[in-house]
Amino acid sequence: MRLADGAVAPAWNVQVATANGFIVAVDPTNRRNDGGLAPGLVERIVERCGRVPQRLLADTTAMTQEDIVNLAERHPGMTVYSPPSPERADVSAETRRKRCWMRRREAPAVQAWRVRMASEDGRQTYRRRKLTERAHGIIKNRGMSRFLVHGREKVRGVCLLQALALNLGWADTLRRRIAAAAALA
């Protein structure tokens, strides 16, 4: 993988999907760019959980317009929340006109996504994505920033062990919270 400093080195980009603090899917890839990886992760979720998620909260770079259209066609019940890429404001009137012209010709799924992300409800829903960052931080602090194995399947095994450890710890935490709440009631 080509790294940010221009060097080429063995590296992995691990896509992690969470639900209610639990890791439900992990997919390591050797692609540096996240664009276009979200549909594959949704398929992993469907494979592991047996159903399509109702909402998908993804990074700005993880979703392309083509992904949004494909996901809307394959999983019409799923709603995508991913902020659009920032646009420069200091552009000419001609550039603004071309943007408007292109937006009018976008697929209906992309137009609905833009409206959703411009709404306050869409922004509030997307703010819940910070809960996913908790899982990312924990597994990075536990050593998932460097792999001592080679090959995608071996890296996937390490990732699944990390996910299992996080999920067991989170389940224990929730069990204790429920027991403490029951004791107070």
CSV table of C-alpha atoms in Angstrom, one decimal:
chain,number,residue,atom,x,y,z
A,1,MET,CA,0.0,0.0,0.0
A,2,ARG,CA,1.2,3.5,-0.8
A,3,LEU,CA,1.3,5.4,2.5
A,4,ALA,CA,0.6,9.1,3.1
A,5,ASP,CA,4.3,10.0,3.0
A,6,GLY,CA,4.7,8.4,-0.4
A,7,ALA,CA,6.4,5.3,0.8
A,8,VAL,CA,5.2,1.8,-0.3
A,9,ALA,CA,5.0,-0.7,2.6
A,10,PRO,CA,2.9,-3.6,3.7
A,11,ALA,CA,-0.2,-2.1,5.4
A,12,TRP,CA,-3.9,-2.8,6.0
A,13,ASN,CA,-6.9,-0.5,5.9
A,14,VAL,CA,-9.4,-2.2,8.3
A,15,GLN,CA,-13.1,-1.3,7.8
A,16,VAL,CA,-15.1,-1.8,11.1
A,17,ALA,CA,-18.9,-1.8,11.4
A,18,THR,CA,-20.5,-1.3,14.8
A,19,ALA,CA,-24.0,-1.5,16.2
A,20,ASN,CA,-24.8,-0.4,19.8
A,21,GLY,CA,-21.1,-0.4,20.7
A,22,PHE,CA,-20.5,-4.0,19.4
A,23,ILE,CA,-18.4,-4.8,16.4
A,24,VAL,CA,-20.6,-6.6,13.9
A,25,ALA,CA,-18.3,-6.8,10.8
A,26,VAL,CA,-14.6,-6.4,10.1
A,27,ASP,CA,-13.1,-6.2,6.6
A,28,PRO,CA,-9.3,-5.7,6.1
A,29,THR,CA,-8.2,-4.5,2.7
A,30,ASN,CA,-4.9,-3.3,1.2
A,31,ARG,CA,-6.5,-0.3,-0.5
A,32,ARG,CA,-5.5,3.0,1.0
A,33,ASN,CA,-8.5,4.9,-0.1
A,34,ASP,CA,-11.9,4.2,1.7
A,35,GLY,CA,-14.0,5.2,-1.3
A,36,GLY,CA,-16.2,2.3,-2.5
A,37,LEU,CA,-15.6,0.0,0.4
A,38,ALA,CA,-18.9,0.7,2.2
A,39,PRO,CA,-21.1,-1.7,0.0
A,40,GLY,CA,-18.7,-4.6,0.7
A,41,LEU,CA,-19.0,-4.0,4.4
A,42,VAL,CA,-22.8,-3.9,4.2
A,43,GLU,CA,-22.7,-7.3,2.5
A,44,ARG,CA,-20.5,-8.6,5.3
A,45,ILE,CA,-23.1,-7.3,7.8
A,46,VAL,CA,-25.9,-9.0,5.9
A,47,GLU,CA,-23.8,-12.2,5.8
A,48,ARG,CA,-23.0,-12.2,9.5
A,49,CYS,CA,-26.2,-10.8,11.0
A,50,GLY,CA,-28.8,-12.1,8.5
A,51,ARG,CA,-30.4,-8.7,7.8
A,52,VAL,CA,-29.8,-5.3,6.3
A,53,PRO,CA,-29.0,-2.4,8.7
A,54,GLN,CA,-31.7,0.3,8.8
A,55,ARG,CA,-29.1,3.1,8.8
A,56,LEU,CA,-25.5,3.3,7.5
A,57,LEU,CA,-23.4,6.1,9.0
A,58,ALA,CA,-20.2,6.4,7.0
A,59,ASP,CA,-17.2,8.7,6.8
A,60,THR,CA,-17.2,11.4,4.0
A,61,THR,CA,-14.5,9.5,2.1
A,62,ALA,CA,-16.2,6.0,2.5
A,63,MET,CA,-19.2,6.8,0.2
A,64,THR,CA,-19.2,7.6,-3.4
A,65,GLN,CA,-22.3,8.7,-5.3
A,66,GLU,CA,-22.2,5.4,-7.2
A,67,ASP,CA,-22.2,3.6,-3.8
A,68,ILE,CA,-25.2,5.5,-2.7
A,69,VAL,CA,-27.1,4.6,-5.9
A,70,ASN,CA,-26.1,0.9,-5.7
A,71,LEU,CA,-27.0,0.7,-2.0
A,72,ALA,CA,-30.4,2.3,-2.7
A,73,GLU,CA,-31.1,-0.2,-5.5
A,74,ARG,CA,-29.9,-3.3,-3.5
A,75,HIS,CA,-31.2,-2.3,-0.1
A,76,PRO,CA,-34.1,0.1,-0.5
A,77,GLY,CA,-34.9,0.0,3.3
A,78,MET,CA,-31.5,1.3,4.3
A,79,THR,CA,-30.9,5.0,4.8
A,80,VAL,CA,-27.3,6.3,4.2
A,81,TYR,CA,-25.9,9.1,6.3
A,82,SER,CA,-22.6,10.3,5.1
A,83,PRO,CA,-21.7,14.0,4.8
A,84,PRO,CA,-20.9,15.2,1.3
A,85,SER,CA,-17.4,16.3,0.5
A,86,PRO,CA,-16.8,19.9,1.3
A,87,GLU,CA,-17.0,22.3,-1.7
A,88,ARG,CA,-15.1,25.4,-2.2
A,89,ALA,CA,-17.1,28.5,-1.7
A,90,ASP,CA,-14.8,30.9,-3.5
A,91,VAL,CA,-15.6,29.7,-7.1
A,92,SER,CA,-16.8,31.6,-10.1
A,93,ALA,CA,-20.5,32.0,-11.1
A,94,GLU,CA,-19.9,29.6,-14.0
A,95,THR,CA,-18.7,26.9,-11.7
A,96,ARG,CA,-21.7,27.4,-9.5
A,97,ARG,CA,-24.0,27.2,-12.5
A,98,LYS,CA,-22.3,23.9,-13.6
A,99,ARG,CA,-22.7,22.5,-10.1
A,100,CYS,CA,-26.4,23.2,-10.1
A,101,TRP,CA,-26.8,21.8,-13.6
A,102,MET,CA,-25.0,18.6,-12.6
A,103,ARG,CA,-27.0,18.3,-9.3
A,104,ARG,CA,-30.3,18.4,-11.3
A,105,ARG,CA,-29.2,15.4,-13.3
A,106,GLU,CA,-28.0,13.3,-10.3
A,107,ALA,CA,-29.8,10.0,-9.5
A,108,PRO,CA,-32.9,10.4,-7.2
A,109,ALA,CA,-31.1,8.4,-4.5
A,110,VAL,CA,-28.2,10.9,-4.5
A,111,GLN,CA,-30.6,13.9,-4.5
A,112,ALA,CA,-32.5,12.4,-1.5
A,113,TRP,CA,-29.1,11.8,0.3
A,114,ARG,CA,-28.1,15.5,-0.3
A,115,VAL,CA,-31.5,16.7,1.1
A,116,ARG,CA,-31.2,14.3,4.1
A,117,MET,CA,-27.7,15.5,4.9
A,118,ALA,CA,-28.6,19.2,4.6
A,119,SER,CA,-31.4,18.7,7.2
A,120,GLU,CA,-31.0,19.1,10.9
A,121,ASP,CA,-32.3,15.6,11.4
A,122,GLY,CA,-29.7,14.2,9.1
A,123,ARG,CA,-26.9,16.0,10.9
A,124,GLN,CA,-28.2,14.9,14.3
A,125,THR,CA,-28.3,11.3,13.2
A,126,TYR,CA,-24.8,11.5,11.7
A,127,ARG,CA,-23.5,12.8,15.0
A,128,ARG,CA,-24.2,9.3,16.4
A,129,ARG,CA,-21.2,8.1,14.4
A,130,LYS,CA,-18.9,9.2,17.2
A,131,LEU,CA,-20.0,6.2,19.1
A,132,THR,CA,-18.3,4.0,16.5
A,133,GLU,CA,-15.0,5.9,17.1
A,134,ARG,CA,-15.1,4.5,20.7
A,135,ALA,CA,-14.6,1.0,19.3
A,136,HIS,CA,-11.9,2.2,16.9
A,137,GLY,CA,-10.0,3.8,19.7
A,138,ILE,CA,-10.2,0.8,21.9
A,139,ILE,CA,-8.9,-1.7,19.3
A,140,LYS,CA,-6.2,0.7,18.2
A,141,ASN,CA,-5.0,1.0,21.9
A,142,ARG,CA,-5.0,-2.7,22.2
A,143,GLY,CA,-2.5,-3.1,19.4
A,144,MET,CA,-4.4,-3.2,16.2
A,145,SER,CA,-2.3,-0.5,14.7
A,146,ARG,CA,0.4,-3.0,13.7
A,147,PHE,CA,0.0,-6.6,12.5
A,148,LEU,CA,2.6,-9.2,13.0
A,149,VAL,CA,1.1,-11.6,10.4
A,150,HIS,CA,1.0,-11.6,6.7
A,151,GLY,CA,-1.9,-12.2,4.4
A,152,ARG,CA,-5.5,-11.0,4.3
A,153,GLU,CA,-7.0,-14.0,6.0
A,154,LYS,CA,-4.5,-13.9,8.9
A,155,VAL,CA,-5.1,-10.2,9.3
A,156,ARG,CA,-8.8,-10.9,9.3
A,157,GLY,CA,-8.3,-13.5,12.0
A,158,VAL,CA,-6.4,-11.0,14.2
A,159,CYS,CA,-9.1,-8.4,13.6
A,160,LEU,CA,-11.9,-10.9,14.5
A,161,LEU,CA,-10.0,-11.7,17.8
A,162,GLN,CA,-9.8,-8.0,18.6
A,163,ALA,CA,-13.5,-7.7,17.8
A,164,LEU,CA,-14.4,-10.6,20.0
A,165,ALA,CA,-12.4,-9.2,22.9
A,166,LEU,CA,-14.1,-5.8,22.5
A,167,ASN,CA,-17.5,-7.3,22.3
A,168,LEU,CA,-17.0,-9.5,25.4
A,169,GLY,CA,-15.8,-6.5,27.4
A,170,TRP,CA,-18.7,-4.3,26.3
A,171,ALA,CA,-21.2,-7.1,27.1
A,172,ASP,CA,-19.7,-7.4,30.6
A,173,THR,CA,-19.9,-3.6,31.0
A,174,LEU,CA,-23.6,-3.6,30.0
A,175,ARG,CA,-24.3,-6.5,32.3
A,176,ARG,CA,-22.8,-4.6,35.2
A,177,ARG,CA,-24.7,-1.5,34.4
A,178,ILE,CA,-28.0,-3.4,34.2
A,179,ALA,CA,-27.3,-5.1,37.5
A,180,ALA,CA,-26.5,-1.7,39.1
A,181,ALA,CA,-29.7,-0.1,37.7
A,182,ALA,CA,-31.8,-3.1,38.9
A,183,ALA,CA,-30.2,-2.8,42.4
A,184,LEU,CA,-31.2,0.9,42.6
A,185,ALA,CA,-34.8,0.2,41.5
